[in-house]
XYZ file of C-alpha atoms in Angstrom:
522
model
C 91.392 119.470 139.779
C 94.251 120.962 141.215
C 93.182 124.313 143.224
C 96.193 126.236 143.233
C 97.679 127.769 140.081
C 101.167 127.573 138.940
C 102.221 130.661 136.844
C 105.449 131.849 135.241
C 106.283 134.607 132.630
C 106.259 132.877 129.402
C 104.586 129.155 128.994
C 105.265 126.968 125.756
C 103.296 123.910 124.314
C 104.875 121.407 123.057
C 108.433 121.139 122.828
C 108.754 120.057 119.366
C 111.127 121.937 116.963
C 110.275 125.637 117.408
C 109.430 125.172 120.986
C 112.883 123.889 121.713
C 114.374 126.729 119.503
C 111.480 129.639 121.903
C 112.913 128.605 125.706
C 116.629 128.107 125.166
C 115.837 131.363 123.790
C 113.723 132.960 126.289
C 115.989 131.698 129.248
C 118.824 133.171 128.407
C 117.336 135.940 130.697
C 117.894 134.568 133.323
C 114.534 136.255 135.277
C 112.760 134.961 133.249
C 110.940 132.744 134.372
C 109.752 129.600 131.523
C 107.826 126.110 130.789
C 107.561 124.155 128.712
C 104.784 121.540 127.945
C 105.460 118.698 126.662
C 103.268 115.269 125.859
C 106.782 112.936 125.548
C 109.638 111.775 127.544
C 112.679 112.562 126.922
C 114.781 112.479 124.368
C 118.337 113.338 126.455
C 120.025 109.142 126.250
C 117.774 107.284 124.318
C 119.770 105.846 121.761
C 116.486 104.899 119.444
C 115.933 108.954 119.487
C 119.132 110.374 119.327
C 120.145 107.856 116.091
C 119.302 108.929 113.087
C 119.597 106.015 110.836
C 116.793 104.327 113.486
C 114.203 106.961 112.377
C 112.110 104.190 110.183
C 111.643 102.376 113.098
C 109.378 105.153 115.200
C 106.951 105.504 113.386
C 104.242 103.688 114.132
C 106.111 103.918 117.408
C 105.661 104.523 122.141
C 107.070 107.773 120.215
C 104.743 108.569 117.545
C 101.180 109.974 117.698
C 99.809 108.150 114.798
C 96.782 110.663 113.110
C 95.699 108.404 110.380
C 93.693 110.070 107.611
C 90.387 111.008 105.962
C 88.434 108.564 103.046
C 90.324 110.248 99.878
C 88.787 110.697 97.353
C 91.742 110.669 94.896
C 94.337 109.380 97.183
C 95.367 106.819 99.494
C 93.411 106.517 102.139
C 95.216 104.658 104.521
C 98.024 107.366 105.334
C 98.972 107.430 109.136
C 100.459 111.029 109.721
C 103.417 110.409 112.212
C 103.979 113.623 114.621
C 106.171 112.998 117.474
C 105.775 112.576 121.489
C 109.505 113.434 122.911
C 111.125 116.125 123.592
C 112.694 117.999 120.277
C 109.403 116.728 118.281
C 109.651 115.502 114.807
C 113.331 117.209 114.814
C 114.196 114.016 117.063
C 111.599 111.586 115.091
C 112.451 112.395 110.657
C 115.048 112.212 108.908
C 116.397 116.245 109.380
C 117.229 117.100 105.499
C 117.888 120.510 106.188
C 116.838 122.948 103.018
C 116.544 126.866 104.066
C 114.307 127.940 102.556
C 113.692 129.295 98.696
C 113.384 133.394 98.825
C 110.970 132.652 96.899
C 108.986 130.730 99.120
C 108.575 133.596 101.390
C 107.882 136.178 98.838
C 105.409 134.225 98.477
C 104.216 134.599 102.125
C 104.900 138.662 102.204
C 102.856 139.058 98.802
C 99.721 137.260 101.087
C 100.201 139.955 103.985
C 103.203 138.435 105.977
C 105.214 141.247 106.453
C 108.586 141.353 107.627
C 108.999 137.473 106.347
C 110.590 138.061 103.096
C 113.610 136.701 102.782
C 115.923 139.556 104.098
C 115.180 138.786 107.129
C 114.428 135.819 107.554
C 117.323 133.857 105.736
C 120.051 136.029 107.997
C 118.825 134.459 110.844
C 120.625 130.575 109.906
C 123.863 132.848 111.566
C 121.115 131.954 114.245
C 120.659 128.285 114.133
C 122.401 126.866 116.232
C 122.079 123.124 114.638
C 125.279 121.367 113.160
C 123.751 120.890 109.253
C 126.682 119.633 107.142
C 125.444 117.585 103.477
C 125.986 113.906 104.338
C 129.553 113.111 105.465
C 132.109 110.933 102.811
C 132.138 108.062 105.143
C 127.754 107.573 104.671
C 128.008 108.445 101.753
C 127.296 104.308 99.502
C 128.265 103.297 96.057
C 124.249 103.230 95.600
C 123.366 106.281 96.956
C 126.231 108.281 94.559
C 125.923 105.606 91.197
C 122.398 107.490 91.851
C 123.287 110.803 91.387
C 125.744 110.144 89.253
C 122.964 108.966 86.940
C 120.809 110.819 87.976
C 122.704 114.096 86.397
C 123.484 112.163 83.474
C 120.379 110.534 82.257
C 118.681 113.987 83.034
C 121.863 116.610 82.757
C 121.088 118.270 85.278
C 124.246 119.728 87.345
C 125.430 117.452 90.864
C 124.681 119.610 94.020
C 127.882 119.346 96.882
C 125.833 121.623 99.372
C 122.274 122.239 98.723
C 122.421 125.358 100.681
C 125.254 126.919 99.294
C 124.429 128.697 97.083
C 120.566 129.294 94.913
C 120.117 125.946 93.117
C 116.489 125.171 89.905
C 117.584 121.561 89.088
C 120.822 119.428 90.736
C 121.190 115.902 92.371
C 123.443 115.614 95.475
C 124.034 114.260 98.384
C 120.742 116.385 101.176
C 122.579 118.632 104.142
C 121.112 116.776 107.433
C 121.109 118.166 110.826
C 123.210 115.042 112.238
C 127.052 114.496 113.607
C 128.996 111.932 110.807
C 131.259 110.841 112.676
C 128.529 109.416 115.345
C 125.830 109.116 113.564
C 123.608 111.610 117.098
C 120.750 113.736 115.662
C 121.582 117.188 115.860
C 118.001 117.999 116.580
C 116.601 121.129 118.293
C 116.268 119.173 121.287
C 119.814 118.304 120.937
C 121.194 121.752 120.320
C 119.497 124.375 122.093
C 117.501 122.166 125.167
C 120.003 119.708 125.860
C 122.802 122.272 126.269
C 120.934 124.860 128.847
C 118.566 122.020 131.235
C 120.211 123.072 133.718
C 119.246 126.649 134.211
C 117.561 127.409 137.420
C 114.824 128.991 135.332
C 113.933 126.688 132.850
C 110.951 123.767 133.241
C 110.843 121.564 131.200
C 107.122 119.661 132.245
C 107.756 116.795 129.699
C 104.903 113.684 129.505
C 102.361 116.656 130.439
C 99.051 117.318 128.300
C 97.431 120.066 127.499
C 94.641 119.748 126.253
C 92.754 123.374 126.897
C 93.018 127.175 127.065
C 91.605 129.756 129.272
C 91.341 132.801 129.538
C 92.880 134.778 132.826
C 90.829 138.116 134.959
C 91.914 140.283 132.379
C 89.718 137.980 129.245
C 93.563 137.260 127.385
C 93.615 132.967 126.940
C 97.566 132.586 128.922
C 96.394 129.358 131.077
C 96.168 125.960 130.549
C 94.781 122.686 131.719
C 96.739 119.682 131.901
C 97.300 116.108 132.374
C 99.979 115.475 134.388
C 102.509 112.186 134.196
C 99.754 110.421 136.659
C 96.728 111.793 135.239
C 95.855 114.950 138.411
C 95.269 118.142 136.258
C 96.697 120.984 136.705
C 96.513 124.660 135.511
C 99.478 126.429 134.358
C 99.310 130.676 133.585
C 101.959 132.244 131.959
C 102.065 136.552 133.026
C 103.496 137.102 129.719
C 102.616 135.054 126.982
C 101.801 130.977 125.928
C 103.616 130.275 123.088
C 101.579 127.166 121.009
C 103.744 125.230 119.196
C 102.535 122.449 118.873
C 102.173 121.661 115.502
C 99.867 121.841 112.290
C 98.014 119.352 113.915
C 97.639 119.822 118.027
C 98.037 123.615 117.764
C 94.940 123.868 116.054
C 93.792 120.595 117.594
C 94.563 122.481 121.016
C 92.354 126.323 119.959
C 89.274 123.849 118.752
C 89.577 122.293 122.522
C 89.377 125.612 123.897
C 86.826 126.696 121.287
C 88.758 129.346 119.421
C 87.671 128.331 115.527
C 84.823 127.882 113.932
C 82.098 128.526 115.562
C 79.167 126.542 113.969
C 81.679 123.847 113.787
C 83.117 124.719 117.732
C 78.523 125.085 118.351
C 77.475 121.470 116.941
C 79.900 120.006 119.544
C 78.333 121.822 122.470
C 81.730 124.056 122.710
C 81.616 127.529 123.463
C 82.844 130.265 121.764
C 85.230 131.574 123.117
C 86.862 133.612 119.944
C 85.043 133.094 116.511
C 87.515 132.709 113.918
C 87.307 130.532 110.407
C 90.016 129.878 109.334
C 91.139 127.456 112.447
C 91.922 124.042 110.667
C 91.141 125.046 107.338
C 94.333 125.235 104.585
C 95.915 122.235 105.684
C 98.704 121.908 103.280
C 101.231 118.930 102.651
C 104.704 117.164 100.481
C 102.632 114.487 98.744
C 104.763 112.010 97.540
C 104.279 108.793 95.274
C 107.046 106.182 95.958
C 108.467 103.344 92.434
C 110.716 100.467 93.457
C 113.332 98.323 92.258
C 114.932 95.126 93.307
C 118.398 95.360 93.556
C 121.004 92.232 91.891
C 121.643 91.774 95.732
C 123.017 93.515 98.812
C 123.358 97.236 99.422
C 126.615 98.365 101.110
C 125.977 98.934 104.671
C 127.330 102.833 104.837
C 124.827 105.235 105.880
C 122.908 108.608 107.309
C 119.647 107.489 107.608
C 118.650 105.080 103.952
C 117.229 108.247 102.085
C 120.690 110.400 101.589
C 120.529 111.605 97.554
C 118.124 112.967 96.877
C 117.146 115.068 93.083
C 115.396 118.010 91.305
C 113.801 118.809 88.875
C 112.529 122.491 86.849
C 109.777 120.781 84.359
C 108.307 124.830 83.787
C 110.366 127.459 83.483
C 107.173 130.023 83.387
C 107.031 128.889 87.128
C 110.054 131.079 88.150
C 113.978 129.666 89.186
C 112.628 127.049 91.926
C 112.480 123.540 91.403
C 109.070 121.691 91.370
C 109.955 118.407 91.123
C 110.702 116.578 93.819
C 113.118 113.243 94.783
C 114.118 111.085 97.893
C 116.613 108.032 96.992
C 115.640 105.511 99.403
C 118.401 102.749 99.945
C 116.051 100.470 101.683
C 112.300 98.947 99.947
C 110.340 101.503 101.179
C 106.817 99.059 100.038
C 104.333 100.573 102.804
C 102.773 101.411 100.363
C 102.844 99.375 97.510
C 102.944 95.874 99.277
C 99.281 97.232 100.703
C 98.935 97.135 96.141
C 99.104 93.455 96.242
C 103.253 94.003 94.996
C 105.983 91.614 96.154
C 108.829 93.241 98.377
C 112.509 92.568 97.993
C 114.555 91.377 99.961
C 116.765 93.814 98.588
C 115.616 97.040 96.947
C 115.916 100.133 96.233
C 113.109 103.286 95.889
C 112.817 106.586 93.835
C 110.239 109.031 95.827
C 108.471 111.778 93.309
C 107.239 115.008 95.196
C 105.190 117.732 95.227
C 107.158 120.414 96.296
C 103.741 122.988 95.844
C 101.144 121.105 95.847
C 97.856 123.098 95.479
C 95.264 120.680 96.771
C 94.305 121.929 100.342
C 92.943 120.240 102.891
C 91.840 120.929 106.213
C 91.122 119.174 110.079
C 87.920 119.409 111.557
C 87.150 117.864 115.154
C 85.597 114.770 115.958
C 84.115 114.783 119.071
C 84.651 117.573 122.112
C 86.438 115.126 124.227
C 89.909 115.691 124.256
C 90.866 112.480 124.072
C 89.087 111.430 120.478
C 91.793 112.113 117.921
C 90.940 114.453 115.101
C 89.324 114.102 111.863
C 92.781 114.499 108.448
C 91.056 115.822 105.051
C 94.536 116.719 103.282
C 91.578 115.677 99.642
C 94.948 114.724 97.306
C 95.430 115.689 93.637
C 91.496 117.103 93.677
C 93.153 120.369 92.692
C 90.838 121.356 89.879
C 93.549 121.813 87.197
C 95.691 118.317 87.886
C 98.788 119.571 88.482
C 99.605 117.858 91.287
C 98.832 114.255 89.777
C 100.647 115.679 87.073
C 103.356 115.880 88.877
C 103.355 113.170 90.142
C 102.621 110.497 86.762
C 105.785 112.568 85.458
C 108.224 112.202 88.060
C 107.401 108.487 88.008
C 108.352 108.478 84.291
C 111.429 110.246 84.997
C 112.508 108.627 88.033
C 112.701 105.210 85.425
C 114.806 107.711 82.932
C 117.225 107.771 86.210
C 116.748 103.549 86.658
C 117.661 102.941 82.986
C 121.372 105.185 83.055
C 124.263 103.669 84.172
C 125.660 103.477 87.052
C 122.570 103.232 88.330
C 121.385 100.494 85.743
C 123.414 98.419 86.715
C 122.528 97.455 90.532
C 119.405 96.893 89.219
C 117.223 93.477 88.573
C 113.999 94.409 88.138
C 111.102 97.320 88.247
C 109.026 96.150 90.578
C 106.410 98.264 91.208
C 104.261 99.204 89.660
C 106.118 97.199 86.978
C 106.872 98.049 83.322
C 103.715 97.311 82.271
C 102.538 100.138 83.711
C 102.478 102.403 80.702
C 100.350 105.273 80.235
C 98.879 108.752 81.224
C 95.603 106.715 82.964
C 97.312 104.085 84.902
C 100.646 105.615 86.249
C 98.163 107.889 87.791
C 96.226 105.898 88.880
C 99.458 104.000 90.788
C 101.370 106.583 91.297
C 97.209 108.304 93.650
C 96.929 104.826 95.778
C 100.666 104.462 96.912
C 100.646 108.082 97.904
C 102.259 108.967 100.720
C 103.519 111.433 102.912
C 106.423 112.696 103.833
C 105.691 114.560 106.571
C 105.049 117.989 106.158
C 101.560 119.027 107.630
C 101.104 122.986 107.579
C 99.026 125.211 107.600
C 96.295 124.511 109.550
C 96.737 128.090 111.524
C 97.670 129.951 108.634
C 99.501 133.915 109.146
C 98.888 136.244 107.483
C 96.701 140.076 106.856
C 94.059 141.471 108.471
C 91.849 141.395 105.742
C 92.149 137.697 105.303
C 89.265 135.843 106.497
C 90.727 132.948 107.494
C 94.337 134.046 109.096
C 94.824 132.566 112.486
C 97.503 134.975 113.244
C 98.736 138.363 111.933
C 102.861 139.266 111.558
C 102.825 139.459 114.774
C 102.156 135.467 115.360
C 99.478 136.853 117.562
C 95.984 135.369 117.424
C 94.540 138.061 115.807
C 92.402 140.600 118.200
C 93.602 138.348 121.113
C 96.406 139.101 123.264
C 98.361 136.573 125.135
C 98.634 133.891 122.402
C 101.321 133.371 119.989
C 101.870 130.620 117.313
C 104.900 129.303 116.440
C 105.513 125.865 114.182
C 104.443 124.713 110.580
C 100.861 126.133 111.302
C 101.108 129.633 110.957
C 103.153 128.967 107.254
C 100.483 130.432 104.509
C 102.002 128.231 101.459
C 104.129 125.772 101.699
C 108.088 125.931 101.481
C 109.331 124.340 98.369
C 111.879 121.938 100.298
C 111.610 120.301 103.629
C 110.472 122.958 105.928
C 112.197 122.084 109.639
C 114.627 124.524 109.145
C 111.886 127.203 107.682
C 110.586 126.234 111.024
C 113.595 126.979 112.274
C 113.742 130.097 110.896
C 111.157 130.823 112.366
C 111.413 130.244 116.275
C 114.443 132.613 116.260
C 112.691 135.349 113.926
C 109.628 135.025 116.640
C 112.104 135.527 119.774
C 112.969 138.212 118.654
C 109.869 139.580 118.041
C 108.813 138.315 121.714
C 111.996 140.381 122.751
C 112.823 143.280 121.113
C 115.728 142.110 120.689
C 116.842 143.361 117.284
C 116.573 140.982 113.979
C 120.490 139.711 112.394
C 121.789 141.494 109.743
C 121.457 141.409 106.548
C 122.852 139.116 103.915
C 125.130 140.192 101.545
C 123.091 141.597 98.580
C 123.947 138.114 96.784
C 123.088 135.838 99.469
C 120.374 137.580 101.245
C 119.438 137.035 96.651
C 118.984 133.062 97.886
C-alpha cells in the first residue's frame, strides 16, 4: 500500500449521474478541492458512448459491470443487471428517457419521514439542470412509432401527449422526452452536460479506472478515508477533509458500505468483516421497475430513422382510486427486443416491434447482500419479482399484455404487423399470460432504494433527510439508493434533481425559488 495519503476537500465516489452533478457544482468554488473516483474510463470523444442510438450495444460490453440475479421463485432468474462502467454512469449507458418525478412520488417520500423533499422544494430544481431535455426530434419520429402513438390514443381513448414534462398527466401516448441533441444524436448525459465543460478546472481531479473498495475512519472516527485500486493495480488511500460523497449507485453504494463494515452486524460478522457501524437497512429495500414484453413480426423492414429505437410510450391509469398517477407504462420498441423470448424458444423475427408493459410502482421488494468479504466478488441481488402478497405486480403485467394486444389490433399500427410472435395468439388465459409474462420479464435497469432515506425513528433508514449516514459524520450518499420508494417514471431526472439538492445541502446555498402554484402542483 502507498504510505502517502492524498487529501481533498470532497471525495466523490462514482462519476455517474449524481457524481457528475456534484463534481461540477462543488468545484464552482475555486478554493474547494474536489476529486472524483470513477471505476470506468472517460466518455470524452468516444462515439460508442456519446451516440445515443448505440445504447443497446453497450449492454454486456466492457462498459457494463453486468450483475447477475439470484434465483427468482416467480420471475426471470436470467436477468443481467447492467450498471455502467464509464464516466457519466448510467446516463452514459441508458436511453436517456427523461421525466420529472410526479409530485405525488415526492409527497410519498415526505410522508415516509423525508422532510424537505416535497415537490415544492425539489421540482424547482428543474431550472438548475444543465442537460438538454427535449421531446424526440421530428426527424427521429419514424412512421411505425407515430402509428403506435395514434393507435394507442385511438384504441384506448387516451390523449396524445406532446411533452410529458409540460404538465401533469394521468395517461397518454406520445414520444418521450430525451436528454440528447436531435441534430447529432449525441447524449446530453450528466458527464456531457456537467463535467465536459469544466474538466480544465485546476481544483477538479478525475481519477478514472480507479475503484474504491473500502471506507476507513479518520483520527476523529469519521468515514472520510477511502482505499482505492489504481489503474496499474496499486493501492492508494484518499482522504476528504470535509466529506466523502458516495454516488456509486443502488448496487455499488451499499456494496462499498458493507465491505467497509457498515451494515447489518450479523451478516458482516458471518463474512468475517469487522463491524464499524451496525446499520440493518444497508442492502434492504431493493426496488426496480419490472416489465415484460410482447413481440410482433412486421410485414417488412421498418423506417431507419430513430433516436434510440424505443422512442415512444404509453401510460395508463387503471385504478382512479390510486390517485392521479398512471399505474401502467409501456415502452414501444422499433426493434425486436428478444433477449428473454429467444431463451424461451420463441423465434426471432428479422423485422419486428415490441411493447413492454411495465409496473411503475411495483410492490415486490427485494434485497442485496455480500457473498464474500473479497471486494472482487460481486454481490447477490434478489429483487423478489412478482412476490407481493396481493399479486398486484403480476396483475399489472397481465393487464398490460392484454392492453398491448388491443393497441396492436388497432389501425394504423395493425397495418404494419404480420403476426404476434411472443407469446403468440394462443396464450389467452390469465394464468398462461402470467406464466409467460413473468418468465419473459426483464428490468428497465432502475435499481433503487438500498440505502433509503428516512426519519430518525425508521430502523431501516440509512441516511437522514440531509443525506448524511445516520449517526456518523463525514459521509453522505447521493444516488438512487436513497430513494425510499420508486418514482413512477424512469428515475434519471429524479437522481439529477436529488444531486442538485444535495449540492445545496452541502454548501448551504439557497434553494431555487418555488415555482408558481400551478407548476409546483405538478
